[in-house]
mmCIF file of C-alpha atoms in Angstrom:
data_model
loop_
_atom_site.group_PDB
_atom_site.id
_atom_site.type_symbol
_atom_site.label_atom_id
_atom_site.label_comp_id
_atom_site.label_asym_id
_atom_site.label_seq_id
_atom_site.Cartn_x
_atom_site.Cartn_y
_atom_site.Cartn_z
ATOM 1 C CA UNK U 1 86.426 81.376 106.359
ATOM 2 C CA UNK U 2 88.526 84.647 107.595
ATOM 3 C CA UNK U 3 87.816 85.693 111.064
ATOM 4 C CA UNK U 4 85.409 88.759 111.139
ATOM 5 C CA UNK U 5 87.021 92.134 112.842
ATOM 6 C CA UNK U 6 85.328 94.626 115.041
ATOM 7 C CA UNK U 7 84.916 98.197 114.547
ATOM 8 C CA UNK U 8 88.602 98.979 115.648
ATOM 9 C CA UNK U 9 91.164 95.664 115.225
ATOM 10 C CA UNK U 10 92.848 96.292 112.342
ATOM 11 C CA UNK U 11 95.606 93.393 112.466
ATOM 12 C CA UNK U 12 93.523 90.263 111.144
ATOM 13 C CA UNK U 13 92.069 92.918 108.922
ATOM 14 C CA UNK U 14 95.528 93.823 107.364
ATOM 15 C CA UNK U 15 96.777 90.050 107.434
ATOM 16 C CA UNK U 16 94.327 89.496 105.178
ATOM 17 C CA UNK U 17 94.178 92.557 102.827
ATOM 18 C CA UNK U 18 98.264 92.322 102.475
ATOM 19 C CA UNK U 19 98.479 89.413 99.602
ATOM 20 C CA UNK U 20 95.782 91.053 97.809
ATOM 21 C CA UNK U 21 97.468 94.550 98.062
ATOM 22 C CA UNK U 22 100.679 92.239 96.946
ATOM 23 C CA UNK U 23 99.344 90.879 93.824
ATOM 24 C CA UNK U 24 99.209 94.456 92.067
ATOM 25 C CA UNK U 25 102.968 95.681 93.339
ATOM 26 C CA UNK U 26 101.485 97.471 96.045
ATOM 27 C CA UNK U 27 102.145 98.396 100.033
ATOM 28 C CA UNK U 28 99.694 98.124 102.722
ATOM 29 C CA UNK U 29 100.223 101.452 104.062
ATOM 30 C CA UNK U 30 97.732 101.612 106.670
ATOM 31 C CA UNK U 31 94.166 100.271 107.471
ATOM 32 C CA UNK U 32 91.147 102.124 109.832
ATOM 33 C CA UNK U 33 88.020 101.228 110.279
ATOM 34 C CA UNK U 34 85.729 104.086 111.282
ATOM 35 C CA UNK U 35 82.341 103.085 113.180
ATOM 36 C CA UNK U 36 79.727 106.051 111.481
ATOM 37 C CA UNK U 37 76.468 105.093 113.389
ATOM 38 C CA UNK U 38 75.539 101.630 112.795
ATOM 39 C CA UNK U 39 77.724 101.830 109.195
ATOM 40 C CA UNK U 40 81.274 101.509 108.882
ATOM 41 C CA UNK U 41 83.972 103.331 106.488
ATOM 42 C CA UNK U 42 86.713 100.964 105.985
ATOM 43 C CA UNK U 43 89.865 103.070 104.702
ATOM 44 C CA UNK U 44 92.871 101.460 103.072
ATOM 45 C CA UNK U 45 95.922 103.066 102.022
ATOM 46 C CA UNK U 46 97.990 101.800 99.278
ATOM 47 C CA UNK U 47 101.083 102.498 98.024
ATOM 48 C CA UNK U 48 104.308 101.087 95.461
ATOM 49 C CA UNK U 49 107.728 102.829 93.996
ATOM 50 C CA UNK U 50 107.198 104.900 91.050
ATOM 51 C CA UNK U 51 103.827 106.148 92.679
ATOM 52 C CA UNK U 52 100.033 105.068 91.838
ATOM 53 C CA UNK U 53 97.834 106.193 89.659
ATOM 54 C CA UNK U 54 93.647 106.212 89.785
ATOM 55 C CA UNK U 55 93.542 103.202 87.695
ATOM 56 C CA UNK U 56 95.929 101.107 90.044
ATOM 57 C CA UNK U 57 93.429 102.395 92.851
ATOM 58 C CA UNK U 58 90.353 101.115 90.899
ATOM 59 C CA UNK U 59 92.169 98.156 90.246
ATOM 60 C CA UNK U 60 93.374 97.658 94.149
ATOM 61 C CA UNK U 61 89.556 98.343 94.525
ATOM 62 C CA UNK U 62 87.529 95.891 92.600
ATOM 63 C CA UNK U 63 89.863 92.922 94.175
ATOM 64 C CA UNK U 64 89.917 94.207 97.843
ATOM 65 C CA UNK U 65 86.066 94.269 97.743
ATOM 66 C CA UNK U 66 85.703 90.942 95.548
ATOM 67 C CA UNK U 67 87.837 89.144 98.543
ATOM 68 C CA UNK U 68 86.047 91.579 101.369
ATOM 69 C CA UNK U 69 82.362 90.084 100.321
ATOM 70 C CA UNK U 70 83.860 86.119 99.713
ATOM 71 C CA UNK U 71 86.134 86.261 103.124
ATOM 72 C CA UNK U 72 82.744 87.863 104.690
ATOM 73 C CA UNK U 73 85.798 89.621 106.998
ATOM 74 C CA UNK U 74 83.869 92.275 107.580
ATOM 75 C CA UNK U 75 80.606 90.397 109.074
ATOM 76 C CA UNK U 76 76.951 91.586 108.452
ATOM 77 C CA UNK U 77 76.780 95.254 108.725
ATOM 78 C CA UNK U 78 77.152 97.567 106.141
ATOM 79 C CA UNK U 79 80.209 99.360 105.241
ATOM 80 C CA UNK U 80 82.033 101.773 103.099
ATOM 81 C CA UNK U 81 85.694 100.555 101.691
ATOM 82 C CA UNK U 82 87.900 103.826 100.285
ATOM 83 C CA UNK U 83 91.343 102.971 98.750
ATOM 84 C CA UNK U 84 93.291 105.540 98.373
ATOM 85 C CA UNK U 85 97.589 106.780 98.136
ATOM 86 C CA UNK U 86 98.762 108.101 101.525
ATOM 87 C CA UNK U 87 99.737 111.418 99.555
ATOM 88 C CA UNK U 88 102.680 113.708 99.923
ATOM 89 C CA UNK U 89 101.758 114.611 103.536
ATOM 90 C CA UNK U 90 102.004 111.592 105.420
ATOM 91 C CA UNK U 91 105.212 111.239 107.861
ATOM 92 C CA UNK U 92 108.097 109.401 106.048
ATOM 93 C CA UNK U 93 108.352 106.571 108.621
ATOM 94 C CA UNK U 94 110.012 103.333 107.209
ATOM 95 C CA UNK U 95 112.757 103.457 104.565
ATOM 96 C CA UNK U 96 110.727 102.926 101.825
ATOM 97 C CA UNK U 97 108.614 106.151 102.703
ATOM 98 C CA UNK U 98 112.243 108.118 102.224
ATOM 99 C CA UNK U 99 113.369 105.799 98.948
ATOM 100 C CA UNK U 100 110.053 106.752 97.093
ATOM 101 C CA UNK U 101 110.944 110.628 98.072
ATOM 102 C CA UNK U 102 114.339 110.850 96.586
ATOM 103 C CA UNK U 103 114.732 114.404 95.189
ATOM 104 C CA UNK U 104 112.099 115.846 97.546
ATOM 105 C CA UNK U 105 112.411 118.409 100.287
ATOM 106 C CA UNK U 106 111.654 117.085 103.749
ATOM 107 C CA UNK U 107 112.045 118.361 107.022
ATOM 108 C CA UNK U 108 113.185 116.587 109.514
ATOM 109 C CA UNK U 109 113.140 116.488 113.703
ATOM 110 C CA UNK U 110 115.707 114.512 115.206
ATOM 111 C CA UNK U 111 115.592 113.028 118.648
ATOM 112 C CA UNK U 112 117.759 115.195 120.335
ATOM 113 C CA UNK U 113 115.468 117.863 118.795
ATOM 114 C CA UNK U 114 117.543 119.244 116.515
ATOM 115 C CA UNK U 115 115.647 120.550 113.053
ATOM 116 C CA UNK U 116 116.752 120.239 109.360
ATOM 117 C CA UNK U 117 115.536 121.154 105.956
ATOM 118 C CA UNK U 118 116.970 118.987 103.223
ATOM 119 C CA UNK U 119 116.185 116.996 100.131
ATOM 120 C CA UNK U 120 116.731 113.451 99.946
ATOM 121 C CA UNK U 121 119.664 112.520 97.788
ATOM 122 C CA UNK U 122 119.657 108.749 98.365
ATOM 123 C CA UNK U 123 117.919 106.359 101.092
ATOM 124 C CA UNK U 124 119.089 103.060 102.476
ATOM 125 C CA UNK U 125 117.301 100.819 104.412
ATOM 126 C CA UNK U 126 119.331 102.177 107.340
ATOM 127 C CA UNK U 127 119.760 106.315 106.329
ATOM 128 C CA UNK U 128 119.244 108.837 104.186
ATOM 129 C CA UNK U 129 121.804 111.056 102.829
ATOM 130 C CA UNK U 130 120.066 114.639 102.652
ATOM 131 C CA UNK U 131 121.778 118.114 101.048
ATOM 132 C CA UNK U 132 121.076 121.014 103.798
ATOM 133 C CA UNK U 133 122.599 123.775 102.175
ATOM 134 C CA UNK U 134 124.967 122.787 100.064
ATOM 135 C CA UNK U 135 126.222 120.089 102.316
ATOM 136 C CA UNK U 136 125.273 116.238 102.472
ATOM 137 C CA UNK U 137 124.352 114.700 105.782
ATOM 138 C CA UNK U 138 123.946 111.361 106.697
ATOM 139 C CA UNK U 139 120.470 110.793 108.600
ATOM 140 C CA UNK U 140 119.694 107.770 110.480
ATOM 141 C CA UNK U 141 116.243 106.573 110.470
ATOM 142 C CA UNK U 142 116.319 105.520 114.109
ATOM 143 C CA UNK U 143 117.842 109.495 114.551
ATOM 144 C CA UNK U 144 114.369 110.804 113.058
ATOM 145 C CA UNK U 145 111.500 111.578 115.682
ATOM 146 C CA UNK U 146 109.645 113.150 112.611
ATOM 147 C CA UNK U 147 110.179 113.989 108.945
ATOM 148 C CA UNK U 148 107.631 114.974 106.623
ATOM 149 C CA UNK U 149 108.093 115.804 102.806
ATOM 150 C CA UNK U 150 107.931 119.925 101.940
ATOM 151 C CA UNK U 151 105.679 120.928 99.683
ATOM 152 C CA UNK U 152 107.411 122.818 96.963
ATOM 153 C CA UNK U 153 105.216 125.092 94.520
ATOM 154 C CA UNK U 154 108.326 126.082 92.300
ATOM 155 C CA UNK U 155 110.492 123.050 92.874
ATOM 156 C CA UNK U 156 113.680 123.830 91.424
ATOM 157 C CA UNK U 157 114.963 122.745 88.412
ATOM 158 C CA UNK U 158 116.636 119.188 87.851
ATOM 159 C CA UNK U 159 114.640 117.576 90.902
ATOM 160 C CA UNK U 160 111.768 115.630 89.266
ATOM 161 C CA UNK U 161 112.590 111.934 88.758
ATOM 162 C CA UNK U 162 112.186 111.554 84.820
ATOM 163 C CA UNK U 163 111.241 107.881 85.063
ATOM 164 C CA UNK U 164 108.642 107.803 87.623
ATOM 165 C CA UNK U 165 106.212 110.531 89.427
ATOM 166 C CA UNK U 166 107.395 111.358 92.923
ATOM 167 C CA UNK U 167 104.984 110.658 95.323
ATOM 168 C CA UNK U 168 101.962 113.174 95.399
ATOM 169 C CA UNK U 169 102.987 114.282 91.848
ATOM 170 C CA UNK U 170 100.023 112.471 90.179
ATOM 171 C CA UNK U 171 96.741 112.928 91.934
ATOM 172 C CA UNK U 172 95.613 109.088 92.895
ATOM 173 C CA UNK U 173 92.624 109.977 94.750
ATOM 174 C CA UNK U 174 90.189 107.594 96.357
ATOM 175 C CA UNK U 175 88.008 104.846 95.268
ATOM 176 C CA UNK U 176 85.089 104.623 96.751
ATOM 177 C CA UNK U 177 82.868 101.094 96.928
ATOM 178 C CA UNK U 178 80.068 100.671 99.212
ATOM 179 C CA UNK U 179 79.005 96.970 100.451
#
């Protein structure tokens, strides 16, 4: 039997929900568990290269809860679980974050508080190479105090990735279940 979590420890929570997230190609992004009252709203965000669509939420859904109400994780009380994508505005904080981003606009604060505006042209697991007018420069993660992906209404031509959705292309939305 998996130990039960409070209303805000997260990391036994997450240690479980990770292999589950796994099985469907997917990224624990982030877990929170919101007291509302005497329920609970248990938010998980998902994520995988190529992007995720409302069916792989559904699907990342049915199992989370299936192995929520068996593991009895989340004790007695009632509770909400929403799974949902981080979308396009979350910060772009671990490599794979810039990698599934490639061809998208970001700007970026460094540490020594210099700003840029580029678009990702290629990420590492170390750096990302962005073009700021014209010119490619090399910027390393542990550089980046905060980055966040621009939202582009008219994005210009020759940007979109033709074999996968960028992130925040395709609207993944949430999945609600209540338990």
């Amino acid at each position: 039997m998996s130990r039960k979590t409070d209303h805000t420890d997260t990391s036994g929570l997450e240690n479980f929900l990770q292999p589950i997230v796994a099985q469907f190609g997917c990224d624990l992004e982030e877990t929170g568990i919101i007291p509302v009252g005497k329920h609970r709203i248990l938010r998980v965000l998902v994520d995988r290269d190529g992007g995720i669509n409302l069916d792989d939420i559904a699907e990342v859904t049915r199992a989370l809860s299936k192995a929520l109400d068996d593991g009895n994780i989340m004790g007695e009380g009632k509770y909400t679980l929403e799974v949902s994508s981080p979308g396009v505005d979350r910060p772009l904080t671990l490599p794979r974050h810039w990698r599934r981003n490639v061809t998208r606009l970001v700007a970026v604060t460094l540490a020594n508080g210099q700003k840029l505006t580029g678009r990702i042209k290629t990420a590492s697991d170390e750096a990302a190479e962005l073009d700021v007018k014209g010119k490619l420069r090399t910027v390393a993660y542990g550089d980046v105090e905060k980055a966040k992906v621009q939202i582009e209404f008219n994005r210009p031509t020759g940007t979109d990735d033709t074999e996968a959705p960028a992130e925040g292309d395709e609207l993944a939305g949430d999945a609600v279940e209540e338990n």
